[in-house]
mmCIF file of C-alpha atoms in Angstrom:
data_model
loop_
_atom_site.group_PDB
_atom_site.id
_atom_site.type_symbol
_atom_site.label_atom_id
_atom_site.label_comp_id
_atom_site.label_asym_id
_atom_site.label_seq_id
_atom_site.Cartn_x
_atom_site.Cartn_y
_atom_site.Cartn_z
ATOM 1 C CA MET A 1 0.116 -0.546 -32.015
ATOM 2 C CA THR A 2 -3.094 0.792 -33.481
ATOM 3 C CA THR A 3 -4.883 3.781 -32.048
ATOM 4 C CA PRO A 4 -7.610 2.537 -29.688
ATOM 5 C CA ARG A 5 -11.264 3.097 -30.516
ATOM 6 C CA GLY A 6 -11.731 4.549 -27.039
ATOM 7 C CA LYS A 7 -12.119 3.309 -23.503
ATOM 8 C CA GLY A 8 -15.836 2.744 -24.068
ATOM 9 C CA ALA A 9 -14.999 -0.128 -26.414
ATOM 10 C CA VAL A 10 -13.130 -1.933 -23.623
ATOM 11 C CA ARG A 11 -15.318 -2.629 -20.613
ATOM 12 C CA TYR A 12 -15.894 -5.354 -18.069
ATOM 13 C CA GLY A 13 -18.932 -7.563 -18.467
ATOM 14 C CA GLY A 14 -18.562 -8.856 -21.984
ATOM 15 C CA ASP A 15 -18.169 -12.503 -22.946
ATOM 16 C CA SER A 16 -15.608 -14.809 -21.355
ATOM 17 C CA ASP A 17 -12.931 -14.176 -23.997
ATOM 18 C CA SER A 18 -13.298 -10.395 -23.716
ATOM 19 C CA ASN A 19 -12.968 -10.489 -19.931
ATOM 20 C CA THR A 20 -9.902 -12.739 -20.197
ATOM 21 C CA GLN A 21 -8.285 -10.263 -22.602
ATOM 22 C CA LEU A 22 -9.122 -7.433 -20.217
ATOM 23 C CA ARG A 23 -7.708 -9.353 -17.248
ATOM 24 C CA SER A 24 -4.508 -10.064 -19.183
ATOM 25 C CA ALA A 25 -4.106 -6.381 -20.096
ATOM 26 C CA LEU A 26 -4.739 -5.247 -16.506
ATOM 27 C CA ALA A 27 -2.217 -7.790 -15.243
ATOM 28 C CA GLN A 28 0.397 -6.573 -17.727
ATOM 29 C CA VAL A 29 0.097 -2.883 -16.844
ATOM 30 C CA GLY A 30 0.080 -3.832 -13.161
ATOM 31 C CA SER A 31 3.263 -5.943 -13.507
ATOM 32 C CA TYR A 32 1.336 -9.045 -12.410
ATOM 33 C CA ARG A 33 1.078 -7.675 -8.880
ATOM 34 C CA CYS A 34 -2.040 -7.641 -6.731
ATOM 35 C CA TYR A 35 -2.943 -3.980 -6.272
ATOM 36 C CA SER A 36 -4.024 -4.627 -2.673
ATOM 37 C CA CYS A 37 -1.045 -6.494 -1.178
ATOM 38 C CA GLY A 38 1.482 -5.518 -3.853
ATOM 39 C CA GLU A 39 2.843 -9.048 -4.188
ATOM 40 C CA PRO A 40 3.575 -10.645 -7.582
ATOM 41 C CA LYS A 41 1.077 -13.392 -8.412
ATOM 42 C CA ARG A 42 0.446 -16.053 -11.007
ATOM 43 C CA PHE A 43 -2.000 -14.949 -13.664
ATOM 44 C CA SER A 44 -4.358 -17.741 -12.614
ATOM 45 C CA ASP A 45 -4.580 -16.194 -9.118
ATOM 46 C CA LEU A 46 -5.362 -12.686 -10.368
ATOM 47 C CA GLN A 47 -8.962 -11.536 -10.674
ATOM 48 C CA ILE A 48 -10.506 -8.349 -12.020
ATOM 49 C CA ASP A 49 -11.614 -6.069 -9.199
ATOM 50 C CA HIS A 50 -13.802 -2.981 -9.359
ATOM 51 C CA LEU A 51 -12.123 -0.293 -7.253
ATOM 52 C CA ILE A 52 -15.454 1.467 -6.849
ATOM 53 C CA ALA A 53 -18.038 -1.298 -6.426
ATOM 54 C CA GLN A 54 -20.068 -1.930 -9.570
ATOM 55 C CA SER A 55 -23.186 -1.989 -7.375
ATOM 56 C CA VAL A 56 -22.655 1.657 -6.341
ATOM 57 C CA SER A 57 -25.728 3.847 -6.693
ATOM 58 C CA VAL A 58 -25.813 6.930 -8.917
ATOM 59 C CA ASP A 59 -25.882 9.236 -5.878
ATOM 60 C CA GLU A 60 -23.009 7.404 -4.168
ATOM 61 C CA LEU A 61 -20.951 7.473 -7.366
ATOM 62 C CA SER A 62 -21.494 11.223 -7.680
ATOM 63 C CA LYS A 63 -20.188 11.698 -4.138
ATOM 64 C CA VAL A 64 -17.121 9.530 -4.819
ATOM 65 C CA LYS A 65 -16.400 11.399 -8.056
ATOM 66 C CA LEU A 66 -16.532 14.665 -6.169
ATOM 67 C CA ALA A 67 -14.390 13.392 -3.282
ATOM 68 C CA LEU A 68 -11.709 11.933 -5.576
ATOM 69 C CA ASP A 69 -11.991 14.611 -8.274
ATOM 70 C CA LEU A 70 -12.779 12.005 -10.928
ATOM 71 C CA PRO A 71 -13.655 12.923 -14.526
ATOM 72 C CA GLU A 72 -17.342 13.286 -15.358
ATOM 73 C CA LYS A 73 -17.221 10.369 -17.844
ATOM 74 C CA PHE A 74 -15.618 8.007 -15.302
ATOM 75 C CA ASP A 75 -16.934 4.528 -16.111
ATOM 76 C CA VAL A 76 -17.347 2.035 -13.249
ATOM 77 C CA GLN A 77 -17.043 -0.832 -15.770
ATOM 78 C CA GLY A 78 -14.142 0.754 -17.661
ATOM 79 C CA PRO A 79 -10.394 0.127 -17.241
ATOM 80 C CA GLU A 80 -10.084 3.362 -15.227
ATOM 81 C CA ASN A 81 -11.972 1.610 -12.387
ATOM 82 C CA LEU A 82 -10.380 -1.829 -12.719
ATOM 83 C CA ALA A 83 -7.261 -3.524 -11.359
ATOM 84 C CA VAL A 84 -6.137 -7.067 -10.693
ATOM 85 C CA ILE A 85 -6.360 -8.440 -7.185
ATOM 86 C CA CYS A 86 -5.284 -11.819 -5.824
ATOM 87 C CA GLY A 87 -7.867 -14.282 -4.536
ATOM 88 C CA ARG A 88 -6.796 -13.914 -0.890
ATOM 89 C CA CYS A 89 -7.098 -10.129 -0.873
ATOM 90 C CA ASN A 90 -10.371 -10.220 -2.794
ATOM 91 C CA ARG A 91 -11.891 -12.542 -0.197
ATOM 92 C CA SER A 92 -10.770 -10.404 2.742
ATOM 93 C CA LYS A 93 -11.432 -6.879 1.467
ATOM 94 C CA SER A 94 -14.460 -4.823 2.463
ATOM 95 C CA ASN A 95 -16.027 -2.368 0.025
ATOM 96 C CA LYS A 96 -17.200 -0.279 2.973
ATOM 97 C CA ASP A 97 -13.638 0.367 4.099
ATOM 98 C CA LEU A 98 -12.033 1.085 0.720
ATOM 99 C CA HIS A 99 -12.974 4.768 0.556
ATOM 100 C CA ARG A 100 -11.104 5.337 3.826
ATOM 101 C CA LYS A 101 -7.797 4.165 2.455
ATOM 102 C CA LEU A 102 -5.384 6.616 0.894
ATOM 103 C CA ALA A 103 -4.015 3.656 -1.054
ATOM 104 C CA PHE A 104 -7.449 3.254 -2.667
ATOM 105 C CA ALA A 105 -7.443 6.808 -4.021
ATOM 106 C CA GLU A 106 -3.885 6.312 -5.277
ATOM 107 C CA GLN A 107 -4.889 3.098 -7.071
ATOM 108 C CA VAL A 108 -7.798 4.855 -8.803
ATOM 109 C CA ASP A 109 -5.315 7.457 -10.051
ATOM 110 C CA LYS A 110 -3.024 4.674 -11.296
ATOM 111 C CA SER A 111 -5.875 2.906 -13.086
ATOM 112 C CA ILE A 112 -6.948 6.138 -14.774
ATOM 113 C CA ALA A 113 -3.362 6.767 -15.921
ATOM 114 C CA ARG A 114 -3.033 3.193 -17.241
ATOM 115 C CA ALA A 115 -6.436 3.014 -18.929
ATOM 116 C CA ASP A 116 -5.158 3.980 -22.391
ATOM 117 C CA ASP A 117 -2.437 1.307 -22.206
ATOM 118 C CA VAL A 118 -5.036 -1.293 -21.221
ATOM 119 C CA VAL A 119 -7.167 -0.335 -24.219
ATOM 120 C CA LEU A 120 -4.171 -0.534 -26.579
ATOM 121 C CA ILE A 121 -3.238 -4.013 -25.320
ATOM 122 C CA VAL A 122 -6.803 -5.321 -25.622
ATOM 123 C CA GLU A 123 -7.210 -3.788 -29.094
ATOM 124 C CA SER A 124 -3.949 -5.399 -30.181
ATOM 125 C CA MET A 125 -5.172 -8.804 -29.032
ATOM 126 C CA ARG A 126 -8.522 -8.290 -30.767
ATOM 127 C CA ASN A 127 -6.832 -7.256 -34.009
ATOM 128 C CA GLY A 128 -5.090 -10.611 -34.126
ATOM 129 C CA HIS A 129 -1.523 -9.275 -34.296
ATOM 130 C CA GLY A 130 0.565 -12.445 -34.148
ATOM 131 C CA LEU A 131 3.277 -11.271 -31.773
ATOM 132 C CA SER A 132 0.806 -9.532 -29.444
ATOM 133 C CA ALA A 133 -1.423 -12.579 -29.343
ATOM 134 C CA SER A 134 1.527 -14.881 -28.585
ATOM 135 C CA LEU A 135 2.895 -12.665 -25.824
ATOM 136 C CA ALA A 136 -0.569 -12.240 -24.325
ATOM 137 C CA SER A 137 -1.011 -16.010 -24.336
ATOM 138 C CA ALA A 138 2.375 -16.491 -22.680
ATOM 139 C CA SER A 139 1.623 -13.916 -19.997
ATOM 140 C CA ALA A 140 -1.635 -15.695 -19.160
ATOM 141 C CA ALA A 141 -0.083 -19.165 -19.010
ATOM 142 C CA ASP A 142 -0.461 -21.224 -15.818
ATOM 143 C CA LEU A 143 3.049 -21.700 -14.418
ATOM 144 C CA GLY A 144 1.778 -24.424 -12.130
ATOM 145 C CA ASP A 145 1.835 -26.781 -15.099
ATOM 146 C CA SER A 146 5.162 -28.626 -15.504
ATOM 147 C CA ALA A 147 5.082 -28.533 -19.305
ATOM 148 C CA THR A 148 4.524 -24.758 -19.229
ATOM 149 C CA GLN A 149 7.407 -24.402 -16.762
ATOM 150 C CA ASP A 150 9.698 -26.279 -19.149
ATOM 151 C CA THR A 151 8.616 -24.059 -22.045
ATOM 152 C CA PHE A 152 9.253 -20.905 -20.042
ATOM 153 C CA SER A 153 12.643 -22.202 -18.911
ATOM 154 C CA THR A 154 13.576 -22.697 -22.557
ATOM 155 C CA PHE A 155 12.334 -19.465 -24.121
ATOM 156 C CA ALA A 156 11.949 -16.876 -21.348
ATOM 157 C CA PRO A 157 15.686 -16.157 -20.824
ATOM 158 C CA GLY A 158 16.048 -15.194 -24.471
ATOM 159 C CA LEU A 159 12.975 -12.953 -24.319
ATOM 160 C CA VAL A 160 14.284 -11.245 -21.187
ATOM 161 C CA GLN A 161 17.634 -10.655 -22.931
ATOM 162 C CA ARG A 162 15.876 -9.146 -25.952
ATOM 163 C CA PHE A 163 13.827 -6.957 -23.616
ATOM 164 C CA ALA A 164 17.003 -5.794 -21.849
ATOM 165 C CA MET A 165 18.465 -4.813 -25.219
ATOM 166 C CA LEU A 166 15.377 -2.663 -25.760
ATOM 167 C CA ASP A 167 15.578 -0.984 -22.328
ATOM 168 C CA GLU A 168 17.480 -2.692 -19.519
ATOM 169 C CA GLY A 169 15.886 -0.396 -16.955
ATOM 170 C CA LEU A 170 12.532 -2.093 -17.576
ATOM 171 C CA VAL A 171 13.829 -5.568 -16.680
ATOM 172 C CA ASP A 172 12.748 -5.898 -13.082
ATOM 173 C CA TYR A 173 10.792 -8.221 -10.845
ATOM 174 C CA VAL A 174 9.433 -8.114 -7.313
ATOM 175 C CA SER A 175 9.970 -10.741 -4.614
ATOM 176 C CA PRO A 176 8.174 -10.170 -1.289
ATOM 177 C CA ALA A 177 9.683 -10.669 2.164
ATOM 178 C CA ASN A 178 7.357 -10.786 5.166
ATOM 179 C CA LEU A 179 8.183 -10.109 8.793
ATOM 180 C CA ARG A 180 6.175 -10.197 12.006
ATOM 181 C CA VAL A 181 7.479 -7.825 14.692
ATOM 182 C CA SER A 182 6.433 -8.423 18.304
ATOM 183 C CA ARG A 183 6.013 -5.616 20.835
ATOM 184 C CA GLY A 184 5.176 -7.392 24.062
ATOM 185 C CA TRP A 185 1.675 -8.748 23.547
ATOM 186 C CA GLU A 186 1.208 -6.422 20.569
ATOM 187 C CA GLY A 187 2.719 -6.764 17.134
ATOM 188 C CA TYR A 188 2.618 -5.601 13.546
ATOM 189 C CA ASP A 189 3.456 -6.899 10.091
ATOM 190 C CA VAL A 190 6.137 -5.691 7.691
ATOM 191 C CA ARG A 191 6.137 -6.443 3.962
ATOM 192 C CA VAL A 192 9.176 -5.594 1.865
ATOM 193 C CA LEU A 193 8.584 -5.641 -1.894
ATOM 194 C CA ILE A 194 12.107 -6.221 -3.163
ATOM 195 C CA ASN A 195 12.792 -4.916 -6.668
ATOM 196 C CA ASN A 196 16.101 -4.076 -8.345
ATOM 197 C CA ARG A 197 16.611 -0.862 -6.357
ATOM 198 C CA LEU A 198 15.993 -2.661 -3.077
ATOM 199 C CA ARG A 199 18.275 -5.527 -4.107
ATOM 200 C CA PHE A 200 21.093 -3.042 -4.561
ATOM 201 C CA VAL A 201 20.431 -1.530 -1.121
ATOM 202 C CA GLN A 202 20.167 -5.027 0.349
ATOM 203 C CA SER A 203 23.563 -6.011 -1.073
ATOM 204 C CA PHE A 204 25.108 -2.699 0.015
ATOM 205 C CA VAL A 205 23.971 -3.180 3.620
ATOM 206 C CA ARG A 206 25.252 -6.746 3.700
ATOM 207 C CA VAL A 207 28.641 -6.047 2.107
ATOM 208 C CA MET A 208 29.483 -2.579 3.425
ATOM 209 C CA LEU A 209 27.831 -2.695 6.838
ATOM 210 C CA ASP A 210 27.926 -6.433 7.535
ATOM 211 C CA ARG A 211 24.268 -6.419 8.395
ATOM 212 C CA GLU A 212 21.067 -7.906 6.990
ATOM 213 C CA PHE A 213 18.749 -5.423 5.276
ATOM 214 C CA ILE A 214 15.664 -6.959 6.897
ATOM 215 C CA GLN A 215 17.143 -6.178 10.352
ATOM 216 C CA LEU A 216 17.541 -2.571 9.304
ATOM 217 C CA ILE A 217 13.929 -2.495 8.088
ATOM 218 C CA GLU A 218 12.773 -3.949 11.403
ATOM 219 C CA ASP A 219 14.494 -1.120 13.297
ATOM 220 C CA VAL A 220 13.122 1.548 10.953
ATOM 221 C CA SER A 221 9.595 0.143 11.082
ATOM 222 C CA SER A 222 9.686 -0.042 14.887
ATOM 223 C CA ASP A 223 10.666 3.615 15.071
ATOM 224 C CA LEU A 224 7.999 4.470 12.497
ATOM 225 C CA VAL A 225 5.275 2.679 14.471
ATOM 226 C CA ASP A 226 6.346 4.471 17.686
ATOM 227 C CA TYR A 227 6.259 7.784 15.818
ATOM 228 C CA THR A 228 2.815 7.016 14.369
ATOM 229 C CA ILE A 229 1.316 6.001 17.704
ATOM 230 C CA GLU A 230 2.605 9.153 19.386
ATOM 231 C CA LYS A 231 1.283 11.273 16.506
ATOM 232 C CA THR A 232 -2.099 9.569 16.896
ATOM 233 C CA ARG A 233 -2.142 10.252 20.618
ATOM 234 C CA GLY A 234 -1.416 13.929 19.965
ATOM 235 C CA HIS A 235 -4.194 14.044 17.376
ATOM 236 C CA LEU A 236 -6.740 12.656 19.858
ATOM 237 C CA VAL A 237 -5.893 15.221 22.514
ATOM 238 C CA ILE A 238 -7.991 17.845 20.718
ATOM 239 C CA GLY A 239 -11.172 15.742 20.884
ATOM 240 C CA PRO A 240 -13.766 14.965 18.190
ATOM 241 C CA ASP A 241 -14.355 18.566 17.059
ATOM 242 C CA GLU A 242 -13.712 22.213 17.840
ATOM 243 C CA SER A 243 -16.774 22.435 20.106
ATOM 244 C CA PHE A 244 -14.707 20.831 22.853
ATOM 245 C CA ALA A 245 -12.869 23.725 24.474
ATOM 246 C CA HIS A 246 -10.718 21.493 26.643
ATOM 247 C CA GLU A 247 -8.065 18.925 25.792
ATOM 248 C CA PHE A 248 -8.290 15.234 26.563
ATOM 249 C CA ALA A 249 -5.900 12.975 28.389
ATOM 250 C CA VAL A 250 -5.037 10.081 26.080
ATOM 251 C CA ASP A 251 -3.345 6.839 27.063
ATOM 252 C CA THR A 252 -0.835 5.288 24.664
ATOM 253 C CA PRO A 253 -2.907 3.806 21.811
ATOM 254 C CA VAL A 254 -2.889 0.022 21.509
ATOM 255 C CA ILE A 255 -2.346 -1.652 18.136
ATOM 256 C CA GLN A 256 -5.271 -3.648 16.780
ATOM 257 C CA HIS A 257 -3.754 -4.117 13.366
ATOM 258 C CA MET A 258 -0.742 -2.513 11.706
ATOM 259 C CA GLU A 259 1.007 -3.250 8.424
ATOM 260 C CA VAL A 260 4.096 -1.447 7.165
ATOM 261 C CA THR A 261 4.955 -1.895 3.475
ATOM 262 C CA VAL A 262 8.400 -0.945 2.156
ATOM 263 C CA ASP A 263 8.564 -0.634 -1.629
ATOM 264 C CA ASP A 264 11.470 1.716 -2.329
ATOM 265 C CA ALA A 265 14.853 2.653 -0.887
ATOM 266 C CA GLU A 266 17.921 4.667 -1.780
ATOM 267 C CA VAL A 267 21.412 4.721 -0.325
ATOM 268 C CA THR A 268 24.293 7.165 -0.886
ATOM 269 C CA TRP A 269 27.835 6.941 0.474
ATOM 270 C CA ASP A 270 29.585 10.019 1.873
ATOM 271 C CA GLY A 271 32.925 9.109 3.403
ATOM 272 C CA GLU A 272 32.241 7.331 6.699
ATOM 273 C CA LEU A 273 28.545 8.184 6.592
ATOM 274 C CA VAL A 274 25.826 6.251 4.792
ATOM 275 C CA ASN A 275 22.613 8.128 3.920
ATOM 276 C CA PHE A 276 19.439 6.070 3.689
ATOM 277 C CA GLU A 277 15.937 6.844 2.480
ATOM 278 C CA ILE A 278 13.235 4.205 2.995
ATOM 279 C CA CYS A 279 9.784 4.697 1.438
ATOM 280 C CA GLY A 280 6.493 2.882 1.635
ATOM 281 C CA SER A 281 3.043 2.942 3.190
ATOM 282 C CA LEU A 282 1.366 2.173 6.493
ATOM 283 C CA ASP A 283 -2.148 0.896 7.101
ATOM 284 C CA GLY A 284 -3.509 0.085 10.537
ATOM 285 C CA ARG A 285 -5.974 0.597 13.337
ATOM 286 C CA VAL A 286 -5.393 1.336 17.009
ATOM 287 C CA ILE A 287 -7.584 1.629 20.119
ATOM 288 C CA ALA A 288 -7.159 4.646 22.375
ATOM 289 C CA HIS A 289 -8.547 5.341 25.835
ATOM 290 C CA VAL A 290 -9.388 9.019 26.321
ATOM 291 C CA THR A 291 -10.423 10.963 29.406
ATOM 292 C CA GLY A 292 -12.054 14.405 29.482
ATOM 293 C CA ASP A 293 -13.884 16.804 31.763
ATOM 294 C CA ASP A 294 -17.572 16.134 32.321
ATOM 295 C CA PRO A 295 -19.463 19.208 30.987
ATOM 296 C CA ASP A 296 -22.442 18.407 33.232
ATOM 297 C CA GLU A 297 -20.454 18.024 36.447
ATOM 298 C CA PRO A 298 -17.603 20.525 36.868
ATOM 299 C CA GLY A 299 -14.541 18.812 38.300
ATOM 300 C CA ALA A 300 -15.739 15.333 37.338
ATOM 301 C CA LEU A 301 -14.170 13.177 34.613
ATOM 302 C CA ARG A 302 -15.639 10.857 32.030
ATOM 303 C CA ASP A 303 -13.759 8.461 29.800
ATOM 304 C CA ALA A 304 -14.305 6.503 26.602
ATOM 305 C CA GLN A 305 -12.534 4.380 24.028
ATOM 306 C CA THR A 306 -12.240 5.087 20.318
ATOM 307 C CA ASP A 307 -10.849 3.314 17.260
ATOM 308 C CA VAL A 308 -8.466 5.183 14.971
ATOM 309 C CA ALA A 309 -7.772 4.179 11.356
ATOM 310 C CA ILE A 310 -4.298 5.197 10.165
ATOM 311 C CA TYR A 311 -3.173 5.010 6.549
ATOM 312 C CA GLY A 312 -0.869 6.769 4.150
ATOM 313 C CA ALA A 313 2.651 7.034 2.747
ATOM 314 C CA PHE A 314 5.928 7.601 4.578
ATOM 315 C CA ARG A 315 9.517 8.497 3.800
ATOM 316 C CA SER A 316 12.131 7.763 6.476
ATOM 317 C CA LYS A 317 15.590 9.327 6.283
ATOM 318 C CA PHE A 318 18.586 8.517 8.467
ATOM 319 C CA VAL A 319 22.367 8.416 8.490
ATOM 320 C CA LEU A 320 24.381 5.403 9.614
ATOM 321 C CA SER A 321 27.930 5.506 10.869
ATOM 322 C CA LEU A 322 30.109 2.743 12.255
ATOM 323 C CA GLU A 323 31.922 3.521 15.507
ATOM 324 C CA GLU A 324 34.919 1.217 15.453
ATOM 325 C CA GLN A 325 35.457 1.204 19.202
ATOM 326 C CA ASP A 326 31.911 0.017 19.940
ATOM 327 C CA GLU A 327 31.193 -1.737 16.673
ATOM 328 C CA VAL A 328 27.580 -0.554 16.733
ATOM 329 C CA LEU A 329 25.496 1.393 14.273
ATOM 330 C CA ASN A 330 24.029 4.666 15.526
ATOM 331 C CA TYR A 331 21.298 6.516 13.710
ATOM 332 C CA ASP A 332 18.530 9.045 14.205
ATOM 333 C CA ILE A 333 15.482 8.549 11.970
ATOM 334 C CA HIS A 334 13.483 11.426 10.543
ATOM 335 C CA HIS A 335 10.017 10.481 9.284
ATOM 336 C CA GLU A 336 8.046 12.432 6.695
ATOM 337 C CA ASP A 337 4.481 11.251 6.289
ATOM 338 C CA LYS A 338 1.205 11.791 4.467
ATOM 339 C CA PHE A 339 -0.885 9.894 6.987
ATOM 340 C CA VAL A 340 -4.623 10.179 7.422
ATOM 341 C CA LEU A 341 -5.724 9.759 11.047
ATOM 342 C CA ASP A 342 -9.410 8.889 11.154
ATOM 343 C CA PRO A 343 -10.842 8.464 14.698
ATOM 344 C CA ASP A 344 -14.206 6.734 14.961
ATOM 345 C CA TRP A 345 -15.859 9.101 17.434
ATOM 346 C CA SER A 346 -19.324 8.178 16.217
ATOM 347 C CA THR A 347 -19.476 4.762 17.853
ATOM 348 C CA ASN A 348 -17.808 5.291 21.211
ATOM 349 C CA SER A 349 -17.415 9.048 21.350
ATOM 350 C CA ILE A 350 -17.038 10.957 24.565
ATOM 351 C CA GLU A 351 -19.828 13.271 23.476
ATOM 352 C CA ARG A 352 -22.257 10.369 23.107
ATOM 353 C CA LEU A 353 -21.064 8.779 26.309
ATOM 354 C CA PHE A 354 -21.735 12.024 28.167
ATOM 355 C CA ASP A 355 -25.283 12.126 26.763
ATOM 356 C CA ASP A 356 -25.933 8.583 28.024
ATOM 357 C CA PHE A 357 -25.234 9.478 31.648
#
C-alpha cells in the first residue's frame, strides 16, 4: 500500500463516492460489526456514525477532548471520530447519553488507533489499485441479492483459504446469540458474540461437561447482575457527596434496563478441575429507594428515589468440578470489574427533596 497523504485528506462530508469509500474502509477495520451492539451486519445496513456529534460546539468539543485526553488536532469529521453503526442502533441511540458510557470512550480510542488503516484503505481505492478496488467492491456488495449470493458461494471459499494461508489466526467471524433472563417481574438481556475462541469454549463445555455453553453464561450473568446490584447499593449508602455525614438506608435496586455482553472466554483443564474466564461488558440502569435522616428534624426520616447508570467491563473467573455422586456442577464466581456507577442525584436527590419540605 502507498503511504497515506494524511488523515486530513480522508474526511466525512465529501461527495457520495468518497463517503461510500470511507464507509467501506470503516466497515473493514471494524470487521463489519456495528460498534454499538457488536453484531455483524450486512454492509447495506451499516452507516457512518460520528462518535462525538458533528454538531458539537467548540466549547463542548474542548471539554470532551480534555475529558477523554484526545489529541489537539482531533477532527470530528475525520476517521478518528467515525465508526459504522447499524440502522437499528443509530435510530435508538441518544447523543446526550454517549459521554456517560465507558464503551463510548473505548470506541473513540479504537477509532483513533484504526484511523491510519482507514486512510490507507481509502487511498488504495482512490489510487485505482485493481485488487484493492475489487476487494472493496466485494466487501460492499449487498448479500440480499441472490445473484451476489451465488457469486460469493463460488469465489469466497477460495479467498478464505488464501487468507488462511497468509495468517490462519485472522480467519474469524462473529455470530451473535441473544438471551432474555427473567428475575421475577424483572429481567435483563444477554448477548454472546461468538467468535473462534468462544466456539472452542462452547464445544469444550458441551463435550467435556455435557452442558450447553449458553446455560453456563446464564448462570454467570445472573451472578454478575446480583454482584452489580449489591455493589450499587453499597455505593449509594454514602449519599450524593461528602457533605452528608450520615449513611443512607438503601433498598435493593430494581432493574430498569440491563444488558450483559460476553465477547471473550478462555478455558484451561487441570485434572478434574476446569478453569474458566468470561469477559465482556455491562450496560444498564437501576432505580434505588434511599432513606436518610432529616437534617431539619432530628430523629425524623426522609426518603427519595434515584436512577443509577451502570456501565463498564467485567472479567469473571471460576472453577468447575463434577461431583460424580451428585452429578452437579459446583462453582464460586469471582468478578473483577471496571464499572462506572453514576447516580442521578440531581433530579430526585435527597438533598433537593429536603429543601422542598
